[in-house]
PDB file of C-alpha atoms in Angstrom:
ATOM      1  CA  MET K 248      10.644 -32.647 -68.233  1.00 46.00           C
ATOM      2  CA  MET K 249       7.270 -33.686 -66.766  1.00 43.00           C
ATOM      3  CA  ARG K 250       5.575 -31.357 -64.261  1.00 48.00           C
ATOM      4  CA  ARG K 251       4.882 -32.772 -60.817  1.00 48.00           C
ATOM      5  CA  SER K 252       1.172 -33.210 -60.254  1.00 45.00           C
ATOM      6  CA  ALA K 253      -0.341 -30.691 -57.815  1.00 45.00           C
ATOM      7  CA  SER K 254      -3.074 -33.093 -56.818  1.00 46.00           C
ATOM      8  CA  LYS K 255      -2.753 -35.800 -54.181  1.00 46.00           C
ATOM      9  CA  LYS K 256      -4.128 -39.256 -54.201  1.00 47.00           C
ATOM     10  CA  ALA K 257      -7.435 -39.738 -52.442  1.00 48.00           C
ATOM     11  CA  GLY K 258      -7.027 -40.377 -48.748  1.00 48.00           C
ATOM     12  CA  GLN K 259      -3.510 -38.953 -48.600  1.00 50.00           C
ATOM     13  CA  PRO K 260      -3.208 -36.442 -45.700  1.00 50.00           C
ATOM     14  CA  ASN K 261      -2.747 -32.807 -46.601  1.00 50.00           C
ATOM     15  CA  SER K 262       0.020 -31.199 -44.533  1.00 46.00           C
ATOM     16  CA  THR K 263      -1.550 -27.772 -45.058  1.00 46.00           C
ATOM     17  CA  ASN K 264      -4.815 -28.729 -43.347  1.00 49.00           C
ATOM     18  CA  SER K 265      -5.665 -26.647 -40.227  1.00 51.00           C
ATOM     19  CA  ILE K 266      -5.210 -28.341 -36.852  1.00 52.00           C
ATOM     20  CA  ASN K 267      -8.381 -29.922 -35.536  1.00 61.00           C
ATOM     21  CA  PHE K 268      -9.330 -29.013 -31.955  1.00 56.00           C
ATOM     22  CA  SER K 269     -11.107 -31.485 -29.723  1.00 62.00           C
ATOM     23  CA  PRO K 270     -14.310 -30.335 -27.936  1.00 61.00           C
ATOM     24  CA  SER K 271     -12.382 -30.193 -24.659  1.00 60.00           C
ATOM     25  CA  ASP K 272      -9.779 -27.889 -26.241  1.00 60.00           C
ATOM     26  CA  LEU K 273     -12.493 -25.597 -27.522  1.00 51.00           C
ATOM     27  CA  PHE K 274     -14.181 -25.593 -24.107  1.00 54.00           C
ATOM     28  CA  ARG K 275     -10.922 -24.692 -22.374  1.00 61.00           C
ATOM     29  CA  THR K 276     -10.328 -21.861 -24.830  1.00 61.00           C
ATOM     30  CA  ALA K 277     -13.829 -20.473 -24.337  1.00 54.00           C
ATOM     31  CA  SER K 278     -13.545 -20.883 -20.572  1.00 58.00           C
ATOM     32  CA  SER K 279     -10.201 -19.075 -20.526  1.00 63.00           C
ATOM     33  CA  ARG K 280     -11.656 -16.238 -22.610  1.00 69.00           C
ATOM     34  CA  ALA K 281     -14.672 -15.937 -20.282  1.00 62.00           C
ATOM     35  CA  SER K 282     -12.390 -15.961 -17.229  1.00 74.00           C
ATOM     36  CA  SER K 283     -10.285 -13.207 -18.762  1.00 82.00           C
ATOM     37  CA  LYS K 284     -13.394 -11.106 -19.410  1.00 89.00           C
ATOM     38  CA  GLU K 285     -14.600 -11.710 -15.853  1.00 90.00           C
ATOM     39  CA  MET K 286     -11.242 -10.579 -14.428  1.00 94.00           C
ATOM     40  CA  GLU K 287     -11.398  -7.474 -16.596  1.00 95.00           C
ATOM     41  CA  ARG K 288     -14.816  -6.601 -15.140  1.00 96.00           C
ATOM     42  CA  ILE K 289     -13.525  -7.301 -11.604  1.00 97.00           C
ATOM     43  CA  ASP K 290     -10.603  -4.947 -12.224  1.00 97.00           C
ATOM     44  CA  ASN K 291     -12.862  -2.257 -13.680  1.00 97.00           C
ATOM     45  CA  LEU K 292     -15.113  -2.492 -10.625  1.00 97.00           C
ATOM     46  CA  PHE K 293     -12.063  -2.124  -8.381  1.00 98.00           C
ATOM     47  CA  HIS K 294     -10.870   0.994 -10.198  1.00 97.00           C
ATOM     48  CA  SER K 295     -14.326   2.579  -9.940  1.00 97.00           C
ATOM     49  CA  TYR K 296     -13.902   2.638  -6.135  1.00 98.00           C
ATOM     50  CA  ALA K 297     -10.125   2.911  -5.813  1.00 98.00           C
ATOM     51  CA  ASN K 298      -8.202   5.991  -4.743  1.00 97.00           C
ATOM     52  CA  ARG K 299      -6.021   6.579  -7.805  1.00 95.00           C
ATOM     53  CA  SER K 300      -3.120   8.128  -5.931  1.00 97.00           C
ATOM     54  CA  LEU K 301      -3.015   5.196  -3.470  1.00 96.00           C
ATOM     55  CA  GLY K 302      -3.773   2.498  -6.021  1.00 96.00           C
ATOM     56  CA  MET K 303      -6.187   0.826  -3.611  1.00 98.00           C
ATOM     57  CA  ILE K 304      -9.704   1.160  -2.249  1.00 98.00           C
ATOM     58  CA  ASP K 305      -9.558   3.355   0.856  1.00 98.00           C
ATOM     59  CA  PRO K 306     -12.148   3.917   3.650  1.00 97.00           C
ATOM     60  CA  GLU K 307     -14.025   6.444   1.511  1.00 97.00           C
ATOM     61  CA  GLY K 308     -14.179   3.959  -1.367  1.00 98.00           C
ATOM     62  CA  ILE K 309     -15.460   1.229   0.947  1.00 98.00           C
ATOM     63  CA  GLU K 310     -18.193   3.545   2.243  1.00 97.00           C
ATOM     64  CA  THR K 311     -19.232   4.295  -1.350  1.00 98.00           C
ATOM     65  CA  LEU K 312     -19.259   0.570  -2.139  1.00 98.00           C
ATOM     66  CA  CYS K 313     -21.410  -0.091   0.933  1.00 97.00           C
ATOM     67  CA  SER K 314     -23.787   2.683  -0.105  1.00 97.00           C
ATOM     68  CA  ASP K 315     -24.099   1.199  -3.600  1.00 97.00           C
ATOM     69  CA  MET K 316     -24.793  -2.247  -2.081  1.00 97.00           C
ATOM     70  CA  GLU K 317     -27.262  -0.656   0.368  1.00 96.00           C
ATOM     71  CA  VAL K 318     -25.342  -2.169   3.278  1.00 96.00           C
ATOM     72  CA  ASP K 319     -24.166  -0.182   6.316  1.00 95.00           C
ATOM     73  CA  HIS K 320     -20.370   0.099   6.461  1.00 92.00           C
ATOM     74  CA  THR K 321     -20.502  -1.190  10.072  1.00 93.00           C
ATOM     75  CA  ASP K 322     -22.375  -4.362   8.992  1.00 96.00           C
ATOM     76  CA  VAL K 323     -20.506  -7.528  10.025  1.00 97.00           C
ATOM     77  CA  ARG K 324     -20.745  -8.762   6.426  1.00 97.00           C
ATOM     78  CA  ILE K 325     -18.253  -6.079   5.365  1.00 97.00           C
ATOM     79  CA  LEU K 326     -15.803  -7.593   7.840  1.00 97.00           C
ATOM     80  CA  MET K 327     -16.653 -10.993   6.364  1.00 98.00           C
ATOM     81  CA  LEU K 328     -15.878  -9.596   2.921  1.00 98.00           C
ATOM     82  CA  ALA K 329     -12.487  -8.411   4.167  1.00 98.00           C
ATOM     83  CA  TRP K 330     -11.903 -11.912   5.582  1.00 98.00           C
ATOM     84  CA  LYS K 331     -12.752 -13.473   2.217  1.00 98.00           C
ATOM     85  CA  MET K 332     -10.267 -11.148   0.513  1.00 98.00           C
ATOM     86  CA  LYS K 333      -7.683 -11.790   3.256  1.00 97.00           C
ATOM     87  CA  ALA K 334      -7.328  -8.017   3.483  1.00 97.00           C
ATOM     88  CA  GLU K 335      -4.349  -7.037   5.628  1.00 96.00           C
ATOM     89  CA  LYS K 336      -5.020  -3.390   6.409  1.00 95.00           C
ATOM     90  CA  GLN K 337      -8.226  -2.173   8.018  1.00 95.00           C
ATOM     91  CA  GLY K 338     -10.259   0.032   5.700  1.00 95.00           C
ATOM     92  CA  TYR K 339      -8.188  -0.747   2.592  1.00 97.00           C
ATOM     93  CA  PHE K 340      -8.456  -3.285  -0.235  1.00 98.00           C
ATOM     94  CA  THR K 341      -5.573  -3.816  -2.660  1.00 98.00           C
ATOM     95  CA  LEU K 342      -6.202  -5.007  -6.220  1.00 98.00           C
ATOM     96  CA  GLU K 343      -4.790  -8.443  -5.396  1.00 98.00           C
ATOM     97  CA  GLU K 344      -7.073  -8.774  -2.346  1.00 98.00           C
ATOM     98  CA  TRP K 345     -10.057  -7.542  -4.345  1.00 98.00           C
ATOM     99  CA  ARG K 346      -9.415 -10.040  -7.138  1.00 97.00           C
ATOM    100  CA  ARG K 347      -9.066 -12.886  -4.633  1.00 97.00           C
ATOM    101  CA  GLY K 348     -12.379 -12.109  -2.952  1.00 97.00           C
ATOM    102  CA  MET K 349     -14.430 -11.250  -6.020  1.00 97.00           C
ATOM    103  CA  LYS K 350     -13.254 -14.301  -7.947  1.00 96.00           C
ATOM    104  CA  ALA K 351     -14.086 -16.591  -5.021  1.00 97.00           C
ATOM    105  CA  LEU K 352     -17.538 -14.982  -4.731  1.00 97.00           C
ATOM    106  CA  ARG K 353     -18.009 -14.971  -8.527  1.00 95.00           C
ATOM    107  CA  ALA K 354     -18.928 -11.308  -8.335  1.00 97.00           C
ATOM    108  CA  ASP K 355     -17.940  -8.851 -11.046  1.00 96.00           C
ATOM    109  CA  THR K 356     -20.720  -6.314 -10.455  1.00 97.00           C
ATOM    110  CA  VAL K 357     -22.112  -4.563  -7.369  1.00 97.00           C
ATOM    111  CA  SER K 358     -25.398  -6.414  -7.840  1.00 97.00           C
ATOM    112  CA  LYS K 359     -23.683  -9.823  -7.857  1.00 97.00           C
ATOM    113  CA  LEU K 360     -21.619  -8.871  -4.826  1.00 98.00           C
ATOM    114  CA  ARG K 361     -24.723  -7.852  -2.885  1.00 97.00           C
ATOM    115  CA  LYS K 362     -26.420 -11.132  -3.814  1.00 97.00           C
ATOM    116  CA  ALA K 363     -23.312 -13.081  -2.703  1.00 98.00           C
ATOM    117  CA  LEU K 364     -23.376 -11.690   0.848  1.00 97.00           C
ATOM    118  CA  PRO K 365     -25.970 -14.118   2.333  1.00 97.00           C
ATOM    119  CA  GLU K 366     -23.966 -17.095   1.049  1.00 97.00           C
ATOM    120  CA  LEU K 367     -20.750 -15.534   2.387  1.00 98.00           C
ATOM    121  CA  GLU K 368     -22.403 -15.160   5.792  1.00 97.00           C
ATOM    122  CA  LYS K 369     -23.342 -18.863   5.781  1.00 97.00           C
ATOM    123  CA  GLU K 370     -19.777 -19.790   4.820  1.00 97.00           C
ATOM    124  CA  VAL K 371     -18.285 -17.757   7.678  1.00 98.00           C
ATOM    125  CA  LYS K 372     -20.706 -19.187  10.230  1.00 95.00           C
ATOM    126  CA  ARG K 373     -19.666 -22.766   9.536  1.00 95.00           C
ATOM    127  CA  PRO K 374     -17.732 -24.057  12.591  1.00 92.00           C
ATOM    128  CA  SER K 375     -14.761 -24.901  10.373  1.00 91.00           C
ATOM    129  CA  ASN K 376     -14.500 -21.241   9.302  1.00 97.00           C
ATOM    130  CA  PHE K 377     -15.851 -19.214  12.189  1.00 97.00           C
ATOM    131  CA  GLU K 378     -12.885 -19.554  14.545  1.00 97.00           C
ATOM    132  CA  ASP K 379     -10.596 -18.356  11.743  1.00 97.00           C
ATOM    133  CA  PHE K 380     -12.913 -15.394  11.093  1.00 98.00           C
ATOM    134  CA  TYR K 381     -13.029 -14.572  14.804  1.00 98.00           C
ATOM    135  CA  SER K 382      -9.225 -14.609  14.984  1.00 98.00           C
ATOM    136  CA  TYR K 383      -8.963 -12.587  11.752  1.00 98.00           C
ATOM    137  CA  SER K 384     -11.302  -9.902  13.074  1.00 98.00           C
ATOM    138  CA  PHE K 385      -8.872  -9.177  15.935  1.00 98.00           C
ATOM    139  CA  CYS K 386      -5.834  -9.000  13.640  1.00 97.00           C
ATOM    140  CA  TYR K 387      -7.729  -6.793  11.179  1.00 96.00           C
ATOM    141  CA  CYS K 388      -8.251  -4.224  13.936  1.00 95.00           C
ATOM    142  CA  LEU K 389      -4.540  -3.970  14.716  1.00 95.00           C
ATOM    143  CA  THR K 390      -4.035  -0.730  12.816  1.00 91.00           C
ATOM    144  CA  GLU K 391      -0.562   0.270  14.000  1.00 91.00           C
ATOM    145  CA  GLU K 392       2.736  -1.416  13.200  1.00 87.00           C
ATOM    146  CA  LYS K 393       3.767  -3.906  15.918  1.00 90.00           C
ATOM    147  CA  GLN K 394       0.430  -3.360  17.704  1.00 94.00           C
ATOM    148  CA  LYS K 395      -0.547  -6.467  19.686  1.00 96.00           C
ATOM    149  CA  SER K 396      -3.549  -5.367  21.734  1.00 97.00           C
ATOM    150  CA  ILE K 397      -6.814  -3.455  21.312  1.00 97.00           C
ATOM    151  CA  ASP K 398      -8.387  -0.939  23.690  1.00 97.00           C
ATOM    152  CA  ILE K 399     -11.379  -2.016  25.763  1.00 97.00           C
ATOM    153  CA  GLU K 400     -13.915   0.251  24.024  1.00 97.00           C
ATOM    154  CA  SER K 401     -13.015  -1.131  20.585  1.00 97.00           C
ATOM    155  CA  ILE K 402     -12.992  -4.703  21.899  1.00 98.00           C
ATOM    156  CA  CYS K 403     -16.513  -4.270  23.270  1.00 98.00           C
ATOM    157  CA  GLN K 404     -17.738  -3.094  19.855  1.00 97.00           C
ATOM    158  CA  LEU K 405     -15.920  -5.919  18.092  1.00 97.00           C
ATOM    159  CA  LEU K 406     -17.269  -8.583  20.452  1.00 98.00           C
ATOM    160  CA  ASP K 407     -20.808  -7.371  19.890  1.00 97.00           C
ATOM    161  CA  LEU K 408     -20.322  -7.314  16.112  1.00 97.00           C
ATOM    162  CA  VAL K 409     -18.543 -10.653  15.680  1.00 97.00           C
ATOM    163  CA  LEU K 410     -19.754 -12.869  18.535  1.00 97.00           C
ATOM    164  CA  GLY K 411     -22.971 -11.239  19.759  1.00 96.00           C
ATOM    165  CA  SER K 412     -25.303 -13.214  17.511  1.00 94.00           C
ATOM    166  CA  HIS K 413     -23.689 -16.518  18.587  1.00 95.00           C
ATOM    167  CA  PHE K 414     -23.367 -16.089  22.365  1.00 97.00           C
ATOM    168  CA  ARG K 415     -25.607 -13.164  23.252  1.00 97.00           C
ATOM    169  CA  ALA K 416     -25.709 -13.589  27.043  1.00 96.00           C
ATOM    170  CA  GLN K 417     -21.986 -14.292  27.463  1.00 97.00           C
ATOM    171  CA  VAL K 418     -21.021 -11.346  25.264  1.00 98.00           C
ATOM    172  CA  ASP K 419     -23.392  -8.930  27.025  1.00 97.00           C
ATOM    173  CA  TYR K 420     -22.112  -9.862  30.489  1.00 97.00           C
ATOM    174  CA  PHE K 421     -18.476  -9.830  29.419  1.00 98.00           C
ATOM    175  CA  ILE K 422     -18.881  -6.391  27.847  1.00 98.00           C
ATOM    176  CA  GLU K 423     -20.520  -5.164  31.069  1.00 98.00           C
ATOM    177  CA  TYR K 424     -17.603  -6.554  33.067  1.00 98.00           C
ATOM    178  CA  LEU K 425     -14.976  -5.042  30.754  1.00 98.00           C
ATOM    179  CA  LYS K 426     -16.567  -1.623  31.081  1.00 97.00           C
ATOM    180  CA  ILE K 427     -16.657  -1.587  34.899  1.00 97.00           C
ATOM    181  CA  GLN K 428     -13.320  -3.311  35.670  1.00 97.00           C
ATOM    182  CA  SER K 429     -10.150  -1.245  36.005  1.00 95.00           C
ATOM    183  CA  ASP K 430      -7.388  -3.879  35.796  1.00 96.00           C
ATOM    184  CA  TYR K 431      -7.246  -4.054  32.005  1.00 97.00           C
ATOM    185  CA  LYS K 432      -6.990  -1.183  29.534  1.00 97.00           C
ATOM    186  CA  VAL K 433      -6.402  -3.413  26.497  1.00 97.00           C
ATOM    187  CA  ILE K 434      -7.060  -7.000  25.352  1.00 98.00           C
ATOM    188  CA  ASN K 435      -4.491  -9.175  23.571  1.00 98.00           C
ATOM    189  CA  MET K 436      -4.967 -12.072  21.158  1.00 98.00           C
ATOM    190  CA  ASP K 437      -4.593 -14.743  23.844  1.00 97.00           C
ATOM    191  CA  GLN K 438      -7.388 -13.167  25.896  1.00 98.00           C
ATOM    192  CA  TRP K 439      -9.524 -12.652  22.773  1.00 98.00           C
ATOM    193  CA  MET K 440      -9.238 -16.291  21.709  1.00 98.00           C
ATOM    194  CA  GLY K 441      -9.601 -17.433  25.325  1.00 97.00           C
ATOM    195  CA  PHE K 442     -13.042 -15.856  25.502  1.00 98.00           C
ATOM    196  CA  PHE K 443     -14.079 -17.643  22.308  1.00 97.00           C
ATOM    197  CA  ARG K 444     -13.020 -20.979  23.815  1.00 96.00           C
ATOM    198  CA  PHE K 445     -14.784 -20.024  27.045  1.00 97.00           C
ATOM    199  CA  CYS K 446     -18.066 -19.429  25.178  1.00 97.00           C
ATOM    200  CA  ASN K 447     -17.796 -22.765  23.388  1.00 96.00           C
ATOM    201  CA  GLU K 448     -16.717 -24.922  26.325  1.00 95.00           C
ATOM    202  CA  ILE K 449     -18.148 -23.470  29.560  1.00 96.00           C
ATOM    203  CA  SER K 450     -21.735 -23.913  30.703  1.00 94.00           C
ATOM    204  CA  PHE K 451     -23.356 -20.536  31.236  1.00 93.00           C
ATOM    205  CA  PRO K 452     -24.379 -19.009  33.605  1.00 91.00           C
ATOM    206  CA  ASP K 453     -23.694 -21.707  36.211  1.00 91.00           C
ATOM    207  CA  PHE K 454     -19.992 -22.168  35.186  1.00 93.00           C
ATOM    208  CA  SER K 455     -20.115 -25.756  36.482  1.00 91.00           C
ATOM    209  CA  SER K 456     -17.568 -26.849  33.860  1.00 93.00           C
ATOM    210  CA  TYR K 457     -15.170 -23.989  34.582  1.00 94.00           C
ATOM    211  CA  ASN K 458     -11.901 -24.995  36.239  1.00 93.00           C
ATOM    212  CA  PRO K 459      -9.714 -21.995  37.226  1.00 87.00           C
ATOM    213  CA  ASP K 460      -6.718 -24.317  37.584  1.00 89.00           C
ATOM    214  CA  LEU K 461      -6.686 -24.853  33.825  1.00 89.00           C
ATOM    215  CA  ALA K 462      -4.821 -22.471  31.542  1.00 88.00           C
ATOM    216  CA  TRP K 463      -7.443 -19.745  31.205  1.00 95.00           C
ATOM    217  CA  PRO K 464      -6.381 -16.110  30.849  1.00 96.00           C
ATOM    218  CA  LEU K 465      -6.529 -14.405  34.254  1.00 96.00           C
ATOM    219  CA  ILE K 466      -9.122 -11.946  32.991  1.00 97.00           C
ATOM    220  CA  LEU K 467     -11.569 -14.841  32.583  1.00 97.00           C
ATOM    221  CA  ASP K 468     -10.938 -16.041  36.151  1.00 96.00           C
ATOM    222  CA  ASN K 469     -11.800 -12.519  37.272  1.00 96.00           C
ATOM    223  CA  PHE K 470     -14.864 -12.429  35.017  1.00 97.00           C
ATOM    224  CA  VAL K 471     -16.189 -15.697  36.455  1.00 96.00           C
ATOM    225  CA  GLU K 472     -15.670 -14.451  40.028  1.00 95.00           C
ATOM    226  CA  TRP K 473     -17.492 -11.230  39.157  1.00 96.00           C
ATOM    227  CA  MET K 474     -20.376 -13.142  37.568  1.00 95.00           C
ATOM    228  CA  GLN K 475     -20.717 -15.537  40.492  1.00 92.00           C
ATOM    229  CA  SER K 476     -20.855 -12.688  42.990  1.00 92.00           C
ATOM    230  CA  LYS K 477     -23.346 -10.898  40.768  1.00 87.00           C
ATOM    231  CA  LEU K 478     -25.659 -13.927  40.572  1.00 85.00           C
ATOM    232  CA  THR K 479     -25.613 -14.819  44.283  1.00 80.00           C
TER     233      THR K 479
END
């Protein structure tokens, strides 16, 4: 009986040949590997600041992070960082929140994170983002379950931090008013957002475009009356 030849005719495909990858396949593989390595570094950075028993970065960890970045923990950019992460609880970052923020900022080291802050600040200050950040900053300061308002002292600090660089005069006068008035002990979200709209829409300090018959929070009617009496 004749043995079957082990060789194949020239040009005949060999079924044992390895699969050929296209350049795009190779690029995707390399990109996926790099992304995996980046996520590993992001996770390692998280765990270097996280409270192990809590499984998240707590206020102490955030202060250490700020110290390593050489940024004060009261700097508005730390609040911007929380906004980028969509952090839900003040003073705490979960691993999921951390990953979201660091991946978006392309930061897997403290040095890269520090260098990303100026660009983050520009992003937040865009009109399309700033109103969302302003709203977020109020919600972020609601530290108790079912809490819907913030005390006047904290609101004054928050206004100065978040809005002071945009509407200096309005913020300074409103803070002065809040501190001397006795009708309100707390501010709610409607009043908080109302003041933002007020700063954007009302001419200051003549208030010529202010119409008290429109749906402004009562506290702003009172503020305008106080300002007008103060300036006459």
